[in-house]
PDB file of C-alpha atoms and ligand atoms in Angstrom:
ATOM      1  CA  MET A   8     -21.367  78.682  -7.993  1.00 67.00           C
ATOM      2  CA  SER A   9     -24.951  79.413  -7.054  1.00 91.00           C
ATOM      3  CA  HIS A  10     -26.047  75.942  -5.987  1.00 97.00           C
ATOM      4  CA  ILE A  11     -25.184  74.618  -2.577  1.00 98.00           C
ATOM      5  CA  ARG A  12     -25.695  70.992  -1.672  1.00 97.00           C
ATOM      6  CA  ILE A  13     -26.097  70.662   2.075  1.00 98.00           C
ATOM      7  CA  ILE A  14     -24.919  67.233   3.136  1.00 98.00           C
ATOM      8  CA  GLY A  15     -25.741  66.269   6.726  1.00 98.00           C
ATOM      9  CA  VAL A  16     -23.636  63.538   8.283  1.00 98.00           C
ATOM     10  CA  PRO A  17     -25.120  62.563  11.663  1.00 98.00           C
ATOM     11  CA  MET A  18     -22.003  60.704  12.696  1.00 97.00           C
ATOM     12  CA  ASP A  19     -20.998  60.106  16.307  1.00 96.00           C
ATOM     13  CA  LEU A  20     -19.094  56.847  16.028  1.00 96.00           C
ATOM     14  CA  GLY A  21     -15.763  58.636  15.763  1.00 96.00           C
ATOM     15  CA  ALA A  22     -16.041  60.347  19.155  1.00 95.00           C
ATOM     16  CA  ASP A  23     -16.674  59.359  22.751  1.00 89.00           C
ATOM     17  CA  ARG A  24     -19.317  61.894  23.665  1.00 84.00           C
ATOM     18  CA  ARG A  25     -22.744  61.060  22.284  1.00 89.00           C
ATOM     19  CA  GLY A  26     -24.835  63.858  20.814  1.00 96.00           C
ATOM     20  CA  VAL A  27     -22.621  65.084  17.999  1.00 98.00           C
ATOM     21  CA  ASP A  28     -24.852  63.077  15.641  1.00 97.00           C
ATOM     22  CA  MET A  29     -27.448  65.790  16.228  1.00 98.00           C
ATOM     23  CA  GLY A  30     -25.118  68.466  14.869  1.00 98.00           C
ATOM     24  CA  PRO A  31     -26.693  68.614  11.393  1.00 98.00           C
ATOM     25  CA  SER A  32     -30.200  69.150  12.854  1.00 97.00           C
ATOM     26  CA  ALA A  33     -28.936  71.808  15.234  1.00 98.00           C
ATOM     27  CA  ILE A  34     -27.218  73.691  12.417  1.00 98.00           C
ATOM     28  CA  ARG A  35     -30.312  73.446  10.244  1.00 97.00           C
ATOM     29  CA  ALA A  36     -32.484  74.591  13.150  1.00 97.00           C
ATOM     30  CA  ALA A  37     -30.221  77.615  13.505  1.00 98.00           C
ATOM     31  CA  GLY A  38     -31.440  78.691  10.065  1.00 97.00           C
ATOM     32  CA  LEU A  39     -28.701  77.610   7.699  1.00 98.00           C
ATOM     33  CA  SER A  40     -30.584  77.196   4.443  1.00 96.00           C
ATOM     34  CA  GLU A  41     -32.772  80.268   5.022  1.00 97.00           C
ATOM     35  CA  ARG A  42     -29.677  82.379   5.567  1.00 97.00           C
ATOM     36  CA  LEU A  43     -27.980  81.019   2.479  1.00 97.00           C
ATOM     37  CA  ASP A  44     -31.105  81.440   0.354  1.00 97.00           C
ATOM     38  CA  ASP A  45     -31.156  85.015   1.564  1.00 96.00           C
ATOM     39  CA  LEU A  46     -27.589  85.399   0.299  1.00 97.00           C
ATOM     40  CA  GLY A  47     -28.858  84.453  -3.161  1.00 97.00           C
ATOM     41  CA  TYR A  48     -27.896  80.791  -3.213  1.00 97.00           C
ATOM     42  CA  ASP A  49     -30.040  77.931  -4.283  1.00 96.00           C
ATOM     43  CA  CYS A  50     -29.808  75.395  -1.473  1.00 95.00           C
ATOM     44  CA  GLU A  51     -30.483  71.792  -2.116  1.00 89.00           C
ATOM     45  CA  GLU A  52     -30.961  69.747   1.044  1.00 85.00           C
ATOM     46  CA  ALA A  53     -29.577  66.308   0.320  1.00 83.00           C
ATOM     47  CA  SER A  54     -31.072  63.897   2.839  1.00 86.00           C
ATOM     48  CA  ASP A  55     -28.748  63.093   5.714  1.00 95.00           C
ATOM     49  CA  LEU A  56     -26.430  60.177   5.157  1.00 97.00           C
ATOM     50  CA  VAL A  57     -27.349  57.021   6.982  1.00 95.00           C
ATOM     51  CA  VAL A  58     -25.125  56.377   9.972  1.00 95.00           C
ATOM     52  CA  PRO A  59     -25.575  53.194  11.982  1.00 91.00           C
ATOM     53  CA  ASN A  60     -26.488  53.556  15.670  1.00 88.00           C
ATOM     54  CA  PRO A  61     -23.696  52.485  17.992  1.00 83.00           C
ATOM     55  CA  GLU A  62     -26.207  50.206  19.740  1.00 81.00           C
ATOM     56  CA  GLU A  63     -26.775  48.143  16.636  1.00 80.00           C
ATOM     57  CA  VAL A  64     -23.358  47.871  15.045  1.00 77.00           C
ATOM     58  CA  THR A  65     -20.421  45.581  14.965  1.00 61.00           C
ATOM     59  CA  ASP A  66     -21.253  42.280  16.455  1.00 60.00           C
ATOM     60  CA  PRO A  67     -18.871  41.855  19.425  1.00 56.00           C
ATOM     61  CA  GLU A  68     -17.932  38.369  18.251  1.00 55.00           C
ATOM     62  CA  GLU A  69     -16.966  39.687  14.870  1.00 57.00           C
ATOM     63  CA  ARG A  70     -14.842  42.389  16.462  1.00 53.00           C
ATOM     64  CA  LYS A  71     -13.041  39.838  18.581  1.00 48.00           C
ATOM     65  CA  SER A  72     -12.269  37.728  15.587  1.00 46.00           C
ATOM     66  CA  ARG A  73     -10.472  40.527  13.796  1.00 49.00           C
ATOM     67  CA  THR A  74      -6.871  39.575  13.635  1.00 44.00           C
ATOM     68  CA  ASP A  75      -5.542  42.984  12.849  1.00 52.00           C
ATOM     69  CA  LEU A  76      -4.586  44.507  16.160  1.00 50.00           C
ATOM     70  CA  ASP A  77      -4.932  48.124  15.135  1.00 53.00           C
ATOM     71  CA  GLN A  78      -8.451  47.605  13.893  1.00 55.00           C
ATOM     72  CA  LYS A  79      -9.470  46.233  17.276  1.00 61.00           C
ATOM     73  CA  LYS A  80      -8.275  49.288  19.132  1.00 84.00           C
ATOM     74  CA  THR A  81      -9.923  51.714  16.762  1.00 92.00           C
ATOM     75  CA  LYS A  82     -13.604  52.113  17.468  1.00 93.00           C
ATOM     76  CA  TYR A  83     -16.175  51.531  14.724  1.00 93.00           C
ATOM     77  CA  LEU A  84     -13.705  51.507  11.885  1.00 93.00           C
ATOM     78  CA  PRO A  85     -15.893  49.425   9.516  1.00 92.00           C
ATOM     79  CA  GLU A  86     -18.811  51.798  10.093  1.00 94.00           C
ATOM     80  CA  VAL A  87     -16.620  54.849   9.593  1.00 96.00           C
ATOM     81  CA  GLU A  88     -15.475  53.331   6.330  1.00 97.00           C
ATOM     82  CA  GLU A  89     -19.050  52.785   5.222  1.00 96.00           C
ATOM     83  CA  VAL A  90     -20.111  56.369   5.969  1.00 98.00           C
ATOM     84  CA  SER A  91     -16.926  57.873   4.539  1.00 98.00           C
ATOM     85  CA  THR A  92     -17.466  56.051   1.292  1.00 98.00           C
ATOM     86  CA  GLN A  93     -21.027  57.380   1.008  1.00 98.00           C
ATOM     87  CA  LEU A  94     -19.931  60.908   1.858  1.00 98.00           C
ATOM     88  CA  ALA A  95     -17.027  60.813  -0.576  1.00 98.00           C
ATOM     89  CA  ASP A  96     -19.400  59.824  -3.394  1.00 98.00           C
ATOM     90  CA  GLU A  97     -21.881  62.522  -2.453  1.00 97.00           C
ATOM     91  CA  ALA A  98     -19.249  65.294  -2.262  1.00 98.00           C
ATOM     92  CA  GLU A  99     -17.598  64.213  -5.488  1.00 98.00           C
ATOM     93  CA  GLU A 100     -20.939  64.113  -7.289  1.00 97.00           C
ATOM     94  CA  ALA A 101     -21.918  67.558  -5.998  1.00 97.00           C
ATOM     95  CA  ILE A 102     -18.735  69.133  -7.372  1.00 97.00           C
ATOM     96  CA  GLN A 103     -19.073  67.311 -10.665  1.00 97.00           C
ATOM     97  CA  GLU A 104     -22.618  68.618 -10.962  1.00 97.00           C
ATOM     98  CA  ASN A 105     -21.396  72.123 -10.299  1.00 96.00           C
ATOM     99  CA  GLU A 106     -22.815  72.326  -6.821  1.00 97.00           C
ATOM    100  CA  PHE A 107     -20.952  73.432  -3.747  1.00 98.00           C
ATOM    101  CA  PRO A 108     -20.784  70.765  -1.013  1.00 98.00           C
ATOM    102  CA  LEU A 109     -21.514  72.210   2.413  1.00 98.00           C
ATOM    103  CA  ILE A 110     -20.974  69.326   4.790  1.00 98.00           C
ATOM    104  CA  LEU A 111     -22.407  69.294   8.313  1.00 98.00           C
ATOM    105  CA  GLY A 112     -21.036  66.983  10.983  1.00 97.00           C
ATOM    106  CA  GLY A 113     -21.041  64.929  12.939  1.00 96.00           C
ATOM    107  CA  ASP A 114     -17.690  64.282  14.469  1.00 98.00           C
ATOM    108  CA  HIS A 115     -14.492  65.064  12.594  1.00 98.00           C
ATOM    109  CA  SER A 116     -14.034  61.501  11.319  1.00 98.00           C
ATOM    110  CA  ILE A 117     -16.346  62.559   8.490  1.00 98.00           C
ATOM    111  CA  ALA A 118     -13.513  64.631   7.027  1.00 98.00           C
ATOM    112  CA  ILE A 119     -12.078  61.353   5.740  1.00 98.00           C
ATOM    113  CA  GLY A 120     -15.034  61.182   3.359  1.00 98.00           C
ATOM    114  CA  SER A 121     -15.088  64.902   2.557  1.00 98.00           C
ATOM    115  CA  LEU A 122     -11.417  64.983   1.703  1.00 98.00           C
ATOM    116  CA  SER A 123     -11.433  61.903  -0.438  1.00 98.00           C
ATOM    117  CA  GLY A 124     -14.571  62.935  -2.352  1.00 98.00           C
ATOM    118  CA  THR A 125     -13.502  66.531  -2.876  1.00 98.00           C
ATOM    119  CA  SER A 126     -10.029  65.524  -3.932  1.00 98.00           C
ATOM    120  CA  ARG A 127     -11.400  63.100  -6.511  1.00 98.00           C
ATOM    121  CA  ALA A 128     -13.369  65.917  -8.138  1.00 97.00           C
ATOM    122  CA  ALA A 129     -10.783  68.689  -7.822  1.00 97.00           C
ATOM    123  CA  ASN A 130      -7.160  69.203  -7.091  1.00 97.00           C
ATOM    124  CA  VAL A 131      -7.295  70.813  -3.645  1.00 98.00           C
ATOM    125  CA  GLY A 132      -5.320  72.076  -0.714  1.00 98.00           C
ATOM    126  CA  VAL A 133      -6.796  72.093   2.780  1.00 98.00           C
ATOM    127  CA  ILE A 134      -7.162  74.606   5.582  1.00 99.00           C
ATOM    128  CA  TRP A 135      -7.993  72.878   8.845  1.00 99.00           C
ATOM    129  CA  PHE A 136      -9.210  75.116  11.683  1.00 99.00           C
ATOM    130  CA  ASP A 137      -8.971  73.047  14.844  1.00 99.00           C
ATOM    131  CA  ALA A 138      -7.669  72.946  18.403  1.00 99.00           C
ATOM    132  CA  HIS A 139      -6.365  69.466  17.588  1.00 98.00           C
ATOM    133  CA  SER A 140      -4.074  68.121  14.919  1.00 98.00           C
ATOM    134  CA  ASP A 141      -6.201  64.982  14.266  1.00 98.00           C
ATOM    135  CA  PHE A 142      -3.019  63.186  13.281  1.00 98.00           C
ATOM    136  CA  ASN A 143      -3.325  59.973  15.275  1.00 98.00           C
ATOM    137  CA  THR A 144      -3.374  56.570  13.635  1.00 97.00           C
ATOM    138  CA  PRO A 145      -4.864  53.259  14.751  1.00 95.00           C
ATOM    139  CA  LYS A 146      -1.497  52.511  16.305  1.00 94.00           C
ATOM    140  CA  THR A 147      -0.818  55.793  18.075  1.00 96.00           C
ATOM    141  CA  THR A 148      -4.329  56.652  19.296  1.00 96.00           C
ATOM    142  CA  SER A 149      -4.935  56.419  22.995  1.00 94.00           C
ATOM    143  CA  SER A 150      -8.667  57.126  22.775  1.00 95.00           C
ATOM    144  CA  GLY A 151      -9.397  54.788  19.850  1.00 95.00           C
ATOM    145  CA  ASN A 152     -11.579  57.552  18.398  1.00 96.00           C
ATOM    146  CA  VAL A 153     -11.399  58.090  14.668  1.00 97.00           C
ATOM    147  CA  HIS A 154     -12.154  61.817  15.000  1.00 98.00           C
ATOM    148  CA  GLY A 155      -8.564  62.136  16.239  1.00 98.00           C
ATOM    149  CA  MET A 156      -7.242  60.614  12.998  1.00 98.00           C
ATOM    150  CA  PRO A 157      -8.811  62.060   9.843  1.00 98.00           C
ATOM    151  CA  LEU A 158      -5.872  64.141   8.712  1.00 98.00           C
ATOM    152  CA  ALA A 159      -3.421  61.279   9.159  1.00 98.00           C
ATOM    153  CA  ALA A 160      -5.835  59.015   7.302  1.00 98.00           C
ATOM    154  CA  ALA A 161      -6.258  61.377   4.374  1.00 98.00           C
ATOM    155  CA  LEU A 162      -2.505  61.812   4.047  1.00 98.00           C
ATOM    156  CA  GLY A 163      -1.705  58.122   4.448  1.00 98.00           C
ATOM    157  CA  VAL A 164       0.428  58.615   7.565  1.00 98.00           C
ATOM    158  CA  GLY A 165       1.782  55.515   9.365  1.00 96.00           C
ATOM    159  CA  GLU A 166      -0.459  52.451   9.028  1.00 96.00           C
ATOM    160  CA  PHE A 167      -2.803  54.484   6.866  1.00 97.00           C
ATOM    161  CA  GLU A 168      -0.319  53.750   4.139  1.00 97.00           C
ATOM    162  CA  LYS A 169      -1.429  50.110   4.108  1.00 97.00           C
ATOM    163  CA  PRO A 170      -3.576  48.842   1.244  1.00 96.00           C
ATOM    164  CA  GLU A 171      -6.563  48.169   3.504  1.00 95.00           C
ATOM    165  CA  TYR A 172      -6.856  51.895   4.181  1.00 97.00           C
ATOM    166  CA  GLU A 173      -7.135  52.925   0.590  1.00 97.00           C
ATOM    167  CA  TRP A 174     -10.704  54.109   1.232  1.00 97.00           C
ATOM    168  CA  ALA A 175      -9.377  56.559   3.840  1.00 98.00           C
ATOM    169  CA  ARG A 176      -6.663  58.192   1.799  1.00 98.00           C
ATOM    170  CA  ALA A 177      -7.421  61.330  -0.170  1.00 98.00           C
ATOM    171  CA  ALA A 178      -5.749  60.797  -3.462  1.00 88.00           C
ATOM    172  CA  GLY A 179      -4.155  63.962  -4.606  1.00 94.00           C
ATOM    173  CA  ILE A 180      -3.982  65.856  -1.317  1.00 98.00           C
ATOM    174  CA  VAL A 181      -0.372  66.432  -0.421  1.00 98.00           C
ATOM    175  CA  PRO A 182       0.906  67.603   2.969  1.00 98.00           C
ATOM    176  CA  GLU A 183       2.622  70.599   1.381  1.00 98.00           C
ATOM    177  CA  ARG A 184      -0.857  71.993   0.629  1.00 98.00           C
ATOM    178  CA  VAL A 185      -2.338  71.271   4.061  1.00 98.00           C
ATOM    179  CA  VAL A 186      -2.394  73.947   6.753  1.00 99.00           C
ATOM    180  CA  LEU A 187      -3.502  73.492  10.340  1.00 99.00           C
ATOM    181  CA  VAL A 188      -4.663  76.665  12.048  1.00 99.00           C
ATOM    182  CA  GLY A 189      -5.283  77.167  15.757  1.00 98.00           C
ATOM    183  CA  LEU A 190      -3.540  74.180  17.318  1.00 98.00           C
ATOM    184  CA  ARG A 191      -3.401  73.937  21.070  1.00 98.00           C
ATOM    185  CA  SER A 192      -3.810  70.231  21.789  1.00 98.00           C
ATOM    186  CA  VAL A 193      -1.454  67.698  20.253  1.00 98.00           C
ATOM    187  CA  ASP A 194      -1.120  64.233  21.811  1.00 98.00           C
ATOM    188  CA  ASP A 195       2.375  63.045  22.700  1.00 98.00           C
ATOM    189  CA  THR A 196       1.709  60.075  20.444  1.00 96.00           C
ATOM    190  CA  GLU A 197       0.958  62.167  17.351  1.00 98.00           C
ATOM    191  CA  ARG A 198       3.479  64.995  17.799  1.00 98.00           C
ATOM    192  CA  ASP A 199       6.343  63.374  15.907  1.00 98.00           C
ATOM    193  CA  ALA A 200       4.149  62.519  12.947  1.00 98.00           C
ATOM    194  CA  VAL A 201       2.917  66.122  12.751  1.00 98.00           C
ATOM    195  CA  LYS A 202       6.453  67.471  12.946  1.00 98.00           C
ATOM    196  CA  GLN A 203       7.852  65.018  10.448  1.00 97.00           C
ATOM    197  CA  SER A 204       5.119  65.627   7.927  1.00 97.00           C
ATOM    198  CA  ASN A 205       5.236  68.530   5.533  1.00 98.00           C
ATOM    199  CA  VAL A 206       1.964  70.044   6.728  1.00 98.00           C
ATOM    200  CA  THR A 207       2.160  73.651   7.848  1.00 98.00           C
ATOM    201  CA  THR A 208       1.034  74.342  11.398  1.00 98.00           C
ATOM    202  CA  PHE A 209      -0.035  77.554  13.071  1.00 99.00           C
ATOM    203  CA  THR A 210      -0.602  77.211  16.798  1.00 98.00           C
ATOM    204  CA  MET A 211      -2.668  79.594  18.908  1.00 98.00           C
ATOM    205  CA  ALA A 212       0.659  81.090  19.995  1.00 98.00           C
ATOM    206  CA  ASP A 213       1.469  81.815  16.344  1.00 98.00           C
ATOM    207  CA  ILE A 214      -1.874  83.597  16.091  1.00 98.00           C
ATOM    208  CA  ASP A 215      -1.039  85.584  19.240  1.00 98.00           C
ATOM    209  CA  GLU A 216       2.337  86.569  17.853  1.00 98.00           C
ATOM    210  CA  GLN A 217       1.528  87.187  14.217  1.00 98.00           C
ATOM    211  CA  GLY A 218      -2.157  88.082  14.357  1.00 98.00           C
ATOM    212  CA  ILE A 219      -4.982  86.257  12.652  1.00 98.00           C
ATOM    213  CA  GLU A 220      -4.712  88.354   9.508  1.00 98.00           C
ATOM    214  CA  ASN A 221      -1.162  87.269   8.839  1.00 98.00           C
ATOM    215  CA  VAL A 222      -1.744  83.656   9.728  1.00 99.00           C
ATOM    216  CA  VAL A 223      -4.797  83.235   7.517  1.00 98.00           C
ATOM    217  CA  ASP A 224      -3.141  85.070   4.694  1.00 98.00           C
ATOM    218  CA  GLN A 225      -0.217  82.630   4.797  1.00 98.00           C
ATOM    219  CA  ALA A 226      -2.553  79.655   5.166  1.00 98.00           C
ATOM    220  CA  LEU A 227      -4.497  80.693   2.081  1.00 98.00           C
ATOM    221  CA  LYS A 228      -1.348  81.157   0.044  1.00 98.00           C
ATOM    222  CA  ILE A 229       0.110  77.803   1.047  1.00 98.00           C
ATOM    223  CA  ALA A 230      -3.085  75.766   0.639  1.00 98.00           C
ATOM    224  CA  SER A 231      -4.055  77.248  -2.712  1.00 98.00           C
ATOM    225  CA  LYS A 232      -0.696  77.238  -4.450  1.00 98.00           C
ATOM    226  CA  ASN A 233      -0.667  75.244  -7.712  1.00 97.00           C
ATOM    227  CA  VAL A 234      -4.061  73.622  -7.086  1.00 97.00           C
ATOM    228  CA  ASP A 235      -7.594  74.298  -8.361  1.00 95.00           C
ATOM    229  CA  GLY A 236      -8.890  75.289  -4.973  1.00 97.00           C
ATOM    230  CA  ILE A 237      -9.208  74.524  -1.294  1.00 98.00           C
ATOM    231  CA  HIS A 238     -11.339  72.534   1.107  1.00 98.00           C
ATOM    232  CA  VAL A 239     -11.976  74.219   4.450  1.00 99.00           C
ATOM    233  CA  SER A 240     -12.552  71.953   7.416  1.00 99.00           C
ATOM    234  CA  PHE A 241     -13.825  73.859  10.426  1.00 99.00           C
ATOM    235  CA  ASP A 242     -13.876  72.080  13.776  1.00 99.00           C
ATOM    236  CA  LEU A 243     -15.972  74.239  16.132  1.00 99.00           C
ATOM    237  CA  ASP A 244     -13.586  73.406  18.966  1.00 98.00           C
ATOM    238  CA  TRP A 245     -11.113  75.804  17.368  1.00 99.00           C
ATOM    239  CA  ILE A 246     -13.208  78.548  18.986  1.00 99.00           C
ATOM    240  CA  ASP A 247     -12.851  79.065  22.711  1.00 98.00           C
ATOM    241  CA  PRO A 248     -15.280  76.875  24.675  1.00 98.00           C
ATOM    242  CA  THR A 249     -16.593  79.887  26.607  1.00 98.00           C
ATOM    243  CA  VAL A 250     -17.953  81.101  23.258  1.00 98.00           C
ATOM    244  CA  ALA A 251     -18.745  77.781  21.555  1.00 98.00           C
ATOM    245  CA  PRO A 252     -19.485  75.355  24.389  1.00 98.00           C
ATOM    246  CA  GLY A 253     -21.235  72.694  22.327  1.00 98.00           C
ATOM    247  CA  VAL A 254     -18.255  70.528  21.427  1.00 98.00           C
ATOM    248  CA  GLY A 255     -17.118  67.144  22.726  1.00 96.00           C
ATOM    249  CA  THR A 256     -13.420  67.822  23.197  1.00 97.00           C
ATOM    250  CA  PRO A 257     -13.148  71.441  24.406  1.00 98.00           C
ATOM    251  CA  VAL A 258      -9.727  72.956  24.993  1.00 98.00           C
ATOM    252  CA  ARG A 259      -9.289  76.283  26.731  1.00 98.00           C
ATOM    253  CA  GLY A 260      -7.403  79.091  25.052  1.00 98.00           C
ATOM    254  CA  GLY A 261      -9.238  79.036  21.736  1.00 98.00           C
ATOM    255  CA  ALA A 262      -9.994  81.546  19.028  1.00 98.00           C
ATOM    256  CA  THR A 263     -12.328  84.426  19.714  1.00 98.00           C
ATOM    257  CA  PHE A 264     -15.452  84.777  17.631  1.00 98.00           C
ATOM    258  CA  ARG A 265     -13.822  87.782  15.979  1.00 98.00           C
ATOM    259  CA  GLU A 266     -10.780  85.760  14.951  1.00 98.00           C
ATOM    260  CA  ALA A 267     -12.965  83.002  13.539  1.00 98.00           C
ATOM    261  CA  ARG A 268     -15.131  85.453  11.672  1.00 98.00           C
ATOM    262  CA  TYR A 269     -12.098  87.302  10.342  1.00 98.00           C
ATOM    263  CA  ALA A 270     -10.549  84.035   9.156  1.00 98.00           C
ATOM    264  CA  LEU A 271     -13.625  83.136   7.149  1.00 98.00           C
ATOM    265  CA  GLU A 272     -13.958  86.676   5.819  1.00 98.00           C
ATOM    266  CA  ALA A 273     -10.453  86.257   4.467  1.00 98.00           C
ATOM    267  CA  VAL A 274     -11.447  82.932   2.904  1.00 98.00           C
ATOM    268  CA  ALA A 275     -14.465  84.636   1.299  1.00 98.00           C
ATOM    269  CA  GLU A 276     -12.322  87.464  -0.003  1.00 98.00           C
ATOM    270  CA  ALA A 277      -9.836  85.052  -1.546  1.00 98.00           C
ATOM    271  CA  ASN A 278     -12.773  83.193  -3.033  1.00 98.00           C
ATOM    272  CA  ASP A 279     -14.205  86.402  -4.521  1.00 97.00           C
ATOM    273  CA  ARG A 280     -10.835  87.050  -6.105  1.00 97.00           C
ATOM    274  CA  ASP A 281      -9.865  83.620  -7.365  1.00 96.00           C
ATOM    275  CA  SER A 282     -12.916  81.341  -6.775  1.00 96.00           C
ATOM    276  CA  ILE A 283     -10.858  78.925  -4.773  1.00 97.00           C
ATOM    277  CA  LEU A 284     -13.384  77.480  -2.341  1.00 98.00           C
ATOM    278  CA  ARG A 285     -14.372  73.971  -3.488  1.00 98.00           C
ATOM    279  CA  SER A 286     -15.991  72.583  -0.347  1.00 98.00           C
ATOM    280  CA  LEU A 287     -16.597  73.482   3.260  1.00 98.00           C
ATOM    281  CA  GLU A 288     -17.466  71.562   6.384  1.00 98.00           C
ATOM    282  CA  PHE A 289     -18.452  72.360   9.965  1.00 99.00           C
ATOM    283  CA  VAL A 290     -17.930  69.565  12.438  1.00 98.00           C
ATOM    284  CA  GLU A 291     -18.132  68.616  16.111  1.00 98.00           C
ATOM    285  CA  VAL A 292     -21.258  70.608  17.003  1.00 98.00           C
ATOM    286  CA  ASN A 293     -22.771  68.730  19.945  1.00 98.00           C
ATOM    287  CA  PRO A 294     -26.192  70.127  20.897  1.00 98.00           C
ATOM    288  CA  ILE A 295     -26.360  68.094  24.124  1.00 97.00           C
ATOM    289  CA  LEU A 296     -23.343  69.946  25.439  1.00 97.00           C
ATOM    290  CA  ASP A 297     -24.363  73.282  23.951  1.00 98.00           C
ATOM    291  CA  ARG A 298     -26.263  76.154  25.501  1.00 98.00           C
ATOM    292  CA  GLU A 299     -29.324  77.360  23.604  1.00 98.00           C
ATOM    293  CA  ASN A 300     -27.876  76.201  20.295  1.00 98.00           C
ATOM    294  CA  ARG A 301     -25.109  78.799  20.465  1.00 98.00           C
ATOM    295  CA  THR A 302     -22.467  76.683  18.785  1.00 98.00           C
ATOM    296  CA  ALA A 303     -24.709  75.718  15.876  1.00 98.00           C
ATOM    297  CA  THR A 304     -25.680  79.371  15.498  1.00 98.00           C
ATOM    298  CA  ILE A 305     -22.002  80.270  15.278  1.00 98.00           C
ATOM    299  CA  ALA A 306     -21.548  77.596  12.606  1.00 98.00           C
ATOM    300  CA  VAL A 307     -24.356  79.203  10.583  1.00 98.00           C
ATOM    301  CA  GLU A 308     -22.854  82.680  10.926  1.00 98.00           C
ATOM    302  CA  LEU A 309     -19.472  81.388   9.871  1.00 98.00           C
ATOM    303  CA  ALA A 310     -20.923  79.485   6.918  1.00 98.00           C
ATOM    304  CA  GLU A 311     -22.592  82.672   5.717  1.00 98.00           C
ATOM    305  CA  THR A 312     -19.368  84.580   6.145  1.00 98.00           C
ATOM    306  CA  ALA A 313     -17.315  82.059   4.209  1.00 98.00           C
ATOM    307  CA  LEU A 314     -19.908  82.035   1.466  1.00 98.00           C
ATOM    308  CA  GLY A 315     -19.869  85.760   1.035  1.00 97.00           C
ATOM    309  CA  ARG A 316     -22.149  87.570   3.490  1.00 97.00           C
ATOM    310  CA  LYS A 317     -20.808  91.136   3.638  1.00 94.00           C
ATOM    311  CA  LEU A 318     -21.326  93.726   6.301  1.00 92.00           C
ATOM    312  CA  LEU A 319     -21.304  96.589   3.820  1.00 93.00           C
TER     313      LEU A 319
HETATM  314  N1  LIG B 421     -11.789  66.249  15.950  1.00 64.46           N
HETATM  315  C1  LIG B 421     -11.547  66.263  17.241  1.00 64.46           C
HETATM  316  N2  LIG B 421     -12.276  66.952  18.066  1.00 64.46           N
HETATM  317  N3  LIG B 421     -10.523  65.527  17.660  1.00 64.46           N
HETATM  318  C2  LIG B 421     -10.153  65.370  19.031  1.00 64.46           C
HETATM  319  C3  LIG B 421      -9.040  64.388  19.168  1.00 64.46           C
HETATM  320  C4  LIG B 421      -8.599  64.215  20.584  1.00 64.46           C
HETATM  321  C5  LIG B 421      -7.418  63.298  20.788  1.00 64.46           C
HETATM  322  N4  LIG B 421      -6.235  63.824  20.177  1.00 64.46           N
HETATM  323  C6  LIG B 421      -7.700  61.897  20.263  1.00 64.46           C
HETATM  324  O1  LIG B 421      -7.052  61.449  19.356  1.00 64.46           O
HETATM  325  O2  LIG B 421      -8.587  61.233  20.765  1.00 64.46           O
HETATM  326 MN1  LIG B 422     -10.882  67.975  14.684  1.00 64.46          MN
HETATM  327 MN1  LIG B 423     -10.821  69.491  17.478  1.00 64.46          MN
END
């Protein structure tokens, strides 16, 4: 695949800390398309999706009148639905037109759209690099933030099974083909759902014990078994905040840059072998909290790595 469609999603309605909507600009400013052109790709810059400003959305009266309790607690759900639907269409269309969707967040709620679009165009497994399990639901969330829910939404966990959440479910993605890598923050309210689901989890302790090589190797095998390919969702807060400070929900004890780079080198190698990579996203880059665009620069380096930049 020589065409890459860069899809910017300036979304911050799924998280509490403002600024993550500037993630796509920060990643572009760090030289993304130049670096990918240099790798021999043809980059098409789709214009950023339109995301409503929090100041102008959801009339308070209308919110009050919602009878469904879980929708009241969850912040900006109608707007997240609107953006997810646009993103799903865009990602699906890119794959159908033989382009590779490279999706730039925005907070992690955008993965709802990426997963549903990608999974409509291809039969995929998922590797999810993240400090968090993002397995809350409108009922279990204590923050009300949708960026803590995308994986549960895609898999139809809990209330996400209800008909009104059809837009959020990723048809075709099954938990057996979903692997979470790098966990170190799981809410008490989401723990049972993670454990009861059939997703595979590798915590930071698993990485310490088994080494990144082993963990990523297993993740790739599990996610890509009996499917056409994989979607990789990369939350920059997987990396330790001393290295990637520009994220809204930092958790100490994260991956080193070397581990992150190695993980994506392994993805690239598997892709060279079996062309398994169907779509890729980098989320949660928050330039307001960053230092000299370091976190966006890391996202660019990791994108290049995943897409085949070789040292030798
Ligand atoms: N994609 C993320 N950074 N998610 C952070 C989620 C934090 C917390 N578990 C919540 O549900 O609010
Ligand atoms: Mn996340
Ligand atoms: Mn996270």
